[in-house]
Amino acid sequence: MDLQAARIALALALPFLGALGIWLSGRTPNRREAVTLSAAIALLLTVLSLLPAVLAGERPAWTFGELVPGLAIAFRVEPLGMIFALVAALLWPINSLYSIGYLRGNAEKHQTRFYIFFALALFATMGIAFADNLITLFIFYEFLTFSTYPLVTHKGNEAARTAGRVYLGILITTSIGLLLPAIIWTWSLTGTTQFREGGILGGYLDGPLLGLLLCLFMFGIGKAALMPIHRWLPAAMVAPTPVSALLHAVAVVKSGVFTVVKVLLYTFGIETLQGQSAADWLLYIASFTIVVASIVALRQDNLKRRLAYSTISQLSYVILAAAILAPLSLVGAALHIAAHACGKITLFFAAGAIHTAAHKTQVSQLRGIGWRMPWTMGAFAIGSLSMIGVPPAAGFLSKWYMLVGAFEMQQFLAVAVIILSTLLNAAYFVPIVFSAFSTPRPDDAATHGEAPLPMVIALCTTAALTLLLFLFPRIPLQLAEQMVGYAP
Amino acid sequence: MIANNLPALLVVLPLLGAPLCLLFGRSRLAWLIATLIGWLGLAISVALLLRVRDGSVLHYAFGGWAAPWGIEYVVDPLAAFVLVTVSLIGALVLPYAWRSIEREIEPEQQALFFPLLLLCLAGLLGIVITGDAFNLFVFLEISSLSAYALISLGRDRRALMASYQYLIMGTIGATFLIIGVGLLYSLTGTLNMADIAERILPLTAKNTLRTAYAFITVGLALKLAMFPLHLWLPNAYAYAPSAVSAFLVATATKVALYAMIRFIYSVFGVEFTVAQMHEDWLLIPFAAAGVLIASIVAVFQHDIKRMLAYSSVAQISYMLLGIGMFSVAGLTASLIHFLNHALIKGALFFALGAVFYRIASTDIDAMAGIARQMPWTMAAFVLGGLSLMGVPPTVGFISKWYLILAAIDKGWWLLVMLVLASSLISVIYIWRVIEAAYFKERPAAAPSVREAPLALLIPTWLLVAANLYFGVDAAHTAGLAGEIAVRLMETP
């Protein structure tokens, strides 16, 4: 096992060992939180240490073992996985800081269980990011579903149980009912499930059958929340906000779209899909999801639900960008995974901060709150800009690449959808910011200030990241370009 | 000397151990002897498997009488594989039983438990190892009779009725089998299975042979609880003591299934069973119906043991599907599930037995909120349940993978959908238990209970660990199953 392989193993082992450490130190909260933070920071350093090699064109790999003859549990760090792993590893320490503030501020129960499953979810995320074949990816994909179930149902009441049923029901039905047969079909056709540049299905399938397999994959990856299998995402919003923030803005949903892009690029292959009319539907369904989810978001008064529908719409941006099948739009897709993660986690952090400090959950209650919580609402404004795609926020960059790619392929439908949804995004985010900074109602007797300090630090950091990603996009851009085969 | 007589020792040890245990009554010594024999059996089985791992076949003439006259024991890789499965479960059930039967069997009957279990084990191992058709019937009766008695030990009075029901159905099955074997003897003049296989080749057009075949398959189908001949099974497993349920669910039906594979593939041969008897037309529709219907019925059960019993009918149908495909891939899937299902259901029934030990019930309402008081037991149940659903990285996933692969290879998409649908239904019935145990409050009248004793937890968690281990490292089991499948398809 060489050094690079050891780093991959370490990146997987750290969250797992972290979970173990949290369990063992569960009786002393301070030590427990210290374990969480140190595991998170150690993971970030490990992932960063892999970066130079990947940028230099290397592809570190590690094989854990063989499941059955011919099916290996293997990992390989390619540029897209690197971006995803970086995003998750970067946001975990920040999120942990936030969680500490949130859980203590709201006096939540079962905090040890919360941190354990959180770390396990990160373990699964790392496995997904580095997976070298479909089977490894599937294993960690399922692990992620089950390890997040106790987080979604954290409150343990009737509402949480119902939401947990929807969450598990949809994710398991799609993954076992559609994704698994798709993977086995692929294996039965090609004798491999490895992710290879250019895809593995070329020459094996075409016409309607290819469309069917694509359908199995795209709807099987329920975490990507394509309509009509998006219902689990709003349902999961009963979870405590840190869960919604990291898992439903970063780890879980991004695992979905990451898998989508990976399957399109490395299982089907762009060239196999180009010119296949049976694959066109993906573009339409993604467009439909973007527009409809935005319209639904517009009508939500609950802040977290509005953010949830916004996430559904933003996820389909990534799918749309990949479905355009142009190299530049694929760069946009990869960048959007990072950009949306930073922006959306900021928004969720802000929503949680408002809930903790002011105990407010509805958009209509937020008038004038910006004057009491300037840092929170300032960060919220930056996050909103990124969602809309306005400079100087990271969302602008990814949208730019998507648009250029769409023009290149003359996909004017996609262009129209992106522009329309930009307007819709503005329509449901700008009013929140405006009313937050308008004069409070005269009968407003609120006396609260900002949320606890760790939360404010966390949300300001992610807001800053959103801006920095716009100003210094060199590393993710290089990785994304490598992914589509541009010379670095 | 001992090394040469291992095949005989495997059966003789528990057979002699049974009366010995009876002598010691309820004392701890009886348990010690039984456990020792169980572990020796496992060691012998593993030794035999290692010896035939290269594909060779061990022939052992019992009492020194050569094959056509005497009884021959034959250990080929398939037999060794099943022997290891059966004796592994036996070796885990015996230590588990000591504490478990304390609460589940009336004190004056406890002395019967270990002798009966050893007899049953001897019978099951004998069925697997023998190469003689009549001897197979004898062992089948030994195992069945002791199983009827074991089930009737349950405290619930309904156990008697369940046992009686099983006795009637099982006896019909055994009678059918012996009629079939008798017909074969009249036709070929031999009872040695290898000889029969050779001599029936020119006789395939004879109606007597077809009649014999029909009697044997239907008789075995009754014994292995093939849908719709499964009616005896849910009651028997629900009302038997937990240790008995765990043992029987993981071994008894499996061994009948093994006998079916033997007769279909080795004795009658694929050529005859498929081309002339159209066995696939019989197996596939009934198995498919069994997979779906038994899974659905399981969802509506209140008693979790009963629920798992119905789930077993569905899982047996999985194996029948694989056998009915008559392809290497299908047979491989079937054989892998053979071991895997034993591990899954063993773990689940062990966990339920631990719950029963504390709250004296396995009703879903009685189990409400139990996870907070018995976290380790319920965690084992959850992991076993995940394995049953086929979630990676558990053995259940490996089974599902091979079964679906085999169905896709055949191009049977409907079957693929059916298998997937049934695993989704299994999510529903397992999750009912998890929601009850983790989310509901303990009933107000229920006394507070402690975690189950270690004597129950350790065997349970050993099986859970096996579920995970063979789920990650399935190369050996899958490789072995694949080799056996190739051999079986090759035999004429």
Coordinates of N, CA and C in Angstrom, one line a residue, chain B residues 201-320:
Chain B
L201 N -30.8 -44.2 -17.0 CA -30.6 -43.5 -18.3 C -31.4 -44.1 -19.4
P202 N -31.4 -45.5 -19.6 CA -32.1 -46.0 -20.7 C -33.6 -46.1 -20.4
L203 N -34.0 -45.8 -19.2 CA -35.4 -46.1 -18.8 C -36.3 -44.8 -18.8
T204 N -35.8 -43.7 -19.3 CA -36.4 -42.4 -19.1 C -37.8 -42.4 -19.7
A205 N -38.2 -43.3 -20.6 CA -39.5 -43.3 -21.2 C -40.5 -44.0 -20.3
K206 N -40.1 -44.7 -19.3 CA -41.0 -45.5 -18.5 C -41.9 -44.6 -17.6
N207 N -43.1 -45.0 -17.6 CA -44.1 -44.3 -16.7 C -43.8 -44.5 -15.2
T208 N -43.2 -45.7 -14.9 CA -42.9 -45.9 -13.5 C -41.9 -44.9 -13.0
L209 N -40.9 -44.6 -13.9 CA -39.9 -43.6 -13.5 C -40.5 -42.3 -13.3
R210 N -41.4 -41.9 -14.2 CA -42.1 -40.6 -14.0 C -42.9 -40.5 -12.7
T211 N -43.6 -41.6 -12.5 CA -44.4 -41.7 -11.2 C -43.4 -41.5 -10.0
A212 N -42.3 -42.3 -10.0 CA -41.4 -42.2 -8.9 C -40.9 -40.7 -8.8
Y213 N -40.6 -40.1 -9.9 CA -40.1 -38.7 -9.8 C -41.2 -37.8 -9.2
A214 N -42.4 -38.0 -9.7 CA -43.5 -37.1 -9.1 C -43.6 -37.3 -7.6
F215 N -43.6 -38.6 -7.2 CA -43.8 -38.8 -5.7 C -42.6 -38.2 -4.9
I216 N -41.4 -38.4 -5.4 CA -40.3 -37.9 -4.7 C -40.3 -36.3 -4.6
T217 N -40.5 -35.7 -5.8 CA -40.5 -34.2 -5.7 C -41.6 -33.6 -4.9
V218 N -42.8 -34.2 -5.0 CA -43.9 -33.6 -4.2 C -43.6 -33.9 -2.7
G219 N -43.1 -35.1 -2.4 CA -42.8 -35.4 -1.0 C -41.8 -34.4 -0.4
L220 N -40.8 -34.2 -1.2 CA -39.8 -33.2 -0.7 C -40.3 -31.8 -0.6
A221 N -41.1 -31.5 -1.6 CA -41.7 -30.1 -1.6 C -42.5 -29.9 -0.4
L222 N -43.2 -30.9 0.1 CA -43.9 -30.8 1.4 C -42.9 -30.5 2.5
K223 N -41.9 -31.3 2.5 CA -40.9 -31.2 3.6 C -40.2 -29.8 3.6
L224 N -39.9 -29.3 2.4 CA -39.2 -28.0 2.4 C -40.1 -26.8 2.4
A225 N -41.4 -27.0 2.5 CA -42.4 -25.9 2.6 C -42.4 -25.1 1.4
M226 N -42.5 -25.8 0.2 CA -42.6 -25.0 -1.0 C -44.1 -24.5 -1.1
F227 N -44.2 -23.2 -1.4 CA -45.6 -22.7 -1.6 C -46.3 -23.5 -2.7
P228 N -47.5 -23.9 -2.5 CA -48.5 -23.7 -1.4 C -48.5 -24.9 -0.5
L229 N -47.4 -25.6 -0.3 CA -47.4 -26.7 0.6 C -46.8 -26.3 1.9
H230 N -46.8 -25.0 2.2 CA -46.1 -24.5 3.4 C -46.9 -24.4 4.6
L231 N -48.2 -24.8 4.6 CA -49.1 -24.4 5.6 C -48.7 -24.8 7.0
W232 N -47.9 -25.9 7.1 CA -47.5 -26.3 8.5 C -46.4 -25.4 9.1
L233 N -45.7 -24.7 8.2 CA -44.5 -24.0 8.7 C -44.8 -22.8 9.6
P234 N -45.6 -21.9 9.3 CA -45.8 -20.7 10.2 C -46.1 -21.0 11.6
N235 N -47.1 -21.9 11.8 CA -47.5 -22.2 13.2 C -46.3 -23.0 13.9
A236 N -45.7 -23.9 13.2 CA -44.6 -24.7 13.8 C -43.5 -23.8 14.3
Y237 N -43.1 -22.8 13.5 CA -42.0 -21.9 13.9 C -42.4 -20.9 14.9
A238 N -43.7 -20.5 14.9 CA -44.2 -19.5 15.8 C -44.3 -20.0 17.2
Y239 N -44.7 -21.2 17.4 CA -45.0 -21.7 18.7 C -43.9 -22.6 19.3
A240 N -43.0 -22.9 18.5 CA -41.8 -23.7 19.0 C -41.0 -22.8 19.9
P241 N -40.2 -23.4 20.9 CA -39.3 -22.6 21.6 C -38.3 -21.9 20.7
S242 N -37.8 -20.7 21.0 CA -37.0 -19.9 20.1 C -35.8 -20.6 19.6
A243 N -35.1 -21.4 20.5 CA -33.9 -22.0 20.0 C -34.3 -23.1 19.0
V244 N -35.4 -23.7 19.1 CA -35.9 -24.7 18.2 C -36.2 -24.0 16.8
S245 N -36.9 -22.9 16.9 CA -37.3 -22.2 15.7 C -36.0 -21.8 14.9
A246 N -35.1 -21.2 15.7 CA -33.8 -20.8 15.0 C -33.1 -22.0 14.4
F247 N -33.1 -23.1 15.1 CA -32.4 -24.2 14.5 C -33.1 -24.8 13.3
L248 N -34.4 -25.0 13.4 CA -35.2 -25.6 12.3 C -35.2 -24.7 11.1
V249 N -35.4 -23.4 11.3 CA -35.6 -22.5 10.2 C -34.3 -22.4 9.4
A250 N -33.1 -22.5 10.1 CA -31.9 -22.4 9.4 C -31.4 -23.8 8.8
T251 N -32.0 -24.9 9.3 CA -31.4 -26.2 8.8 C -32.4 -27.1 8.2
A252 N -33.6 -27.3 8.8 CA -34.5 -28.4 8.4 C -35.0 -28.2 7.0
T253 N -35.6 -27.1 6.7 CA -36.1 -26.9 5.3 C -34.9 -26.9 4.3
K254 N -33.8 -26.4 4.7 CA -32.6 -26.3 3.9 C -32.2 -27.7 3.4
V255 N -32.2 -28.6 4.4 CA -31.7 -30.0 4.1 C -32.7 -30.7 3.2
A256 N -34.0 -30.4 3.4 CA -35.0 -31.0 2.4 C -34.7 -30.5 1.0
L257 N -34.4 -29.2 1.0 CA -34.0 -28.5 -0.3 C -32.8 -29.2 -0.9
Y258 N -31.8 -29.5 0.0 CA -30.6 -30.2 -0.5 C -31.0 -31.5 -1.1
A259 N -31.9 -32.3 -0.4 CA -32.3 -33.5 -1.0 C -32.9 -33.4 -2.3
M260 N -33.7 -32.3 -2.5 CA -34.4 -32.1 -3.8 C -33.3 -31.8 -4.9
I261 N -32.3 -31.0 -4.5 CA -31.3 -30.7 -5.5 C -30.6 -32.0 -5.9
R262 N -30.3 -32.9 -4.9 CA -29.7 -34.1 -5.1 C -30.5 -35.0 -6.1
F263 N -31.8 -35.1 -5.8 CA -32.6 -36.0 -6.7 C -32.8 -35.4 -8.1
I264 N -33.1 -34.0 -8.1 CA -33.3 -33.4 -9.5 C -32.1 -33.5 -10.3
Y265 N -30.9 -33.0 -9.7 CA -29.7 -32.8 -10.5 C -28.9 -34.1 -10.6
S266 N -28.7 -34.8 -9.5 CA -27.7 -35.9 -9.5 C -28.3 -37.2 -9.9
V267 N -29.5 -37.5 -9.3 CA -30.1 -38.8 -9.5 C -30.9 -38.9 -10.9
F268 N -31.8 -38.0 -11.0 CA -32.6 -38.0 -12.3 C -31.9 -37.3 -13.4
G269 N -31.1 -36.3 -13.1 CA -30.4 -35.6 -14.1 C -31.2 -34.5 -14.8
V270 N -30.5 -33.5 -15.2 CA -31.1 -32.3 -15.7 C -31.9 -32.6 -17.0
E271 N -31.3 -33.5 -17.8 CA -31.9 -33.9 -19.1 C -33.3 -34.4 -18.9
F272 N -33.5 -35.3 -17.9 CA -34.8 -35.9 -17.7 C -35.7 -34.9 -17.0
T273 N -35.3 -34.2 -16.0 CA -36.2 -33.4 -15.2 C -36.7 -32.2 -16.1
V274 N -35.8 -31.7 -16.9 CA -36.3 -30.5 -17.7 C -37.0 -30.9 -18.9
A275 N -36.3 -31.8 -19.7 CA -36.9 -32.1 -21.1 C -38.2 -32.9 -20.9
Q276 N -38.2 -33.9 -20.0 CA -39.4 -34.7 -19.9 C -40.4 -34.3 -18.8
M277 N -39.9 -33.9 -17.7 CA -40.8 -33.7 -16.6 C -41.1 -32.2 -16.5
H278 N -40.4 -31.3 -17.2 CA -40.7 -29.9 -17.2 C -40.7 -29.4 -15.7
E279 N -39.7 -29.8 -15.0 CA -39.7 -29.3 -13.6 C -39.7 -27.8 -13.5
D280 N -39.1 -27.1 -14.4 CA -39.0 -25.7 -14.3 C -40.4 -25.1 -14.4
W281 N -41.3 -25.7 -15.1 CA -42.7 -25.2 -15.2 C -43.4 -25.3 -13.8
L282 N -42.9 -26.3 -13.1 CA -43.5 -26.5 -11.8 C -42.9 -25.5 -10.8
L283 N -41.6 -25.5 -10.8 CA -40.9 -24.7 -9.7 C -41.1 -23.2 -9.9
I284 N -40.9 -22.7 -11.1 CA -40.8 -21.2 -11.2 C -42.2 -20.6 -10.9
P285 N -43.3 -21.0 -11.4 CA -44.5 -20.3 -11.0 C -44.9 -20.4 -9.6
F286 N -44.7 -21.6 -9.0 CA -45.0 -21.7 -7.5 C -44.1 -20.9 -6.7
A287 N -42.8 -21.0 -7.1 CA -41.8 -20.2 -6.3 C -42.1 -18.7 -6.4
A288 N -42.4 -18.3 -7.6 CA -42.7 -16.8 -7.8 C -43.9 -16.4 -7.0
A289 N -44.9 -17.2 -7.0 CA -46.1 -16.9 -6.2 C -45.7 -16.9 -4.8
G290 N -44.9 -17.9 -4.3 CA -44.5 -17.9 -2.9 C -43.7 -16.7 -2.5
V291 N -42.8 -16.2 -3.4 CA -42.0 -15.1 -3.0 C -42.9 -13.9 -2.7
L292 N -43.9 -13.7 -3.6 CA -44.8 -12.5 -3.5 C -45.8 -12.7 -2.3
I293 N -46.5 -13.8 -2.4 CA -47.6 -13.9 -1.5 C -47.1 -14.1 0.0
A294 N -46.1 -14.9 0.2 CA -45.6 -15.1 1.6 C -45.1 -13.7 2.1
S295 N -44.4 -12.9 1.3 CA -43.9 -11.6 1.7 C -45.1 -10.7 2.1
I296 N -46.1 -10.7 1.3 CA -47.3 -9.9 1.7 C -47.9 -10.3 3.0
V297 N -48.1 -11.6 3.1 CA -48.8 -12.1 4.3 C -47.9 -11.8 5.5
A298 N -46.6 -11.8 5.4 CA -45.7 -11.5 6.5 C -46.0 -10.1 7.0
V299 N -46.3 -9.1 6.1 CA -46.5 -7.8 6.6 C -47.7 -7.7 7.6
F300 N -48.6 -8.6 7.5 CA -49.8 -8.4 8.3 C -49.8 -9.3 9.6
Q301 N -48.6 -9.8 10.0 CA -48.5 -10.6 11.2 C -48.3 -9.8 12.4
H302 N -48.9 -10.2 13.5 CA -48.7 -9.5 14.8 C -47.5 -10.1 15.5
D303 N -47.5 -11.4 15.4 CA -46.4 -12.1 16.1 C -45.2 -12.1 15.2
I304 N -44.1 -11.5 15.8 CA -42.9 -11.3 14.9 C -42.3 -12.7 14.5
K305 N -42.4 -13.7 15.4 CA -41.9 -15.0 15.0 C -42.6 -15.5 13.8
R306 N -43.9 -15.3 13.8 CA -44.8 -15.8 12.7 C -44.4 -15.0 11.5
M307 N -44.2 -13.7 11.6 CA -43.8 -12.9 10.5 C -42.5 -13.4 9.8
L308 N -41.6 -13.7 10.7 CA -40.3 -14.3 10.1 C -40.5 -15.6 9.5
A309 N -41.5 -16.4 10.1 CA -41.8 -17.7 9.5 C -42.3 -17.5 8.0
Y310 N -43.2 -16.6 7.8 CA -43.7 -16.4 6.5 C -42.6 -15.8 5.6
S311 N -41.7 -15.0 6.2 CA -40.6 -14.5 5.4 C -39.7 -15.7 5.0
S312 N -39.6 -16.7 5.8 CA -38.8 -17.8 5.4 C -39.4 -18.6 4.2
V313 N -40.8 -18.6 4.2 CA -41.4 -19.3 3.0 C -41.0 -18.5 1.8
A314 N -41.0 -17.2 1.9 CA -40.6 -16.4 0.7 C -39.1 -16.6 0.4
Q315 N -38.3 -16.8 1.4 CA -36.8 -16.9 1.1 C -36.5 -18.3 0.6
I316 N -37.3 -19.3 1.0 CA -37.1 -20.7 0.4 C -37.5 -20.6 -1.1
S317 N -38.5 -19.8 -1.3 CA -39.0 -19.7 -2.7 C -37.9 -19.0 -3.6
Y318 N -37.1 -18.1 -3.0 CA -35.9 -17.6 -3.7 C -35.0 -18.7 -4.2
M319 N -34.8 -19.6 -3.2 CA -33.8 -20.7 -3.5 C -34.4 -21.6 -4.6
L320 N -35.8 -21.8 -4.5 CA -36.4 -22.7 -5.5 C -36.4 -22.0 -6.9

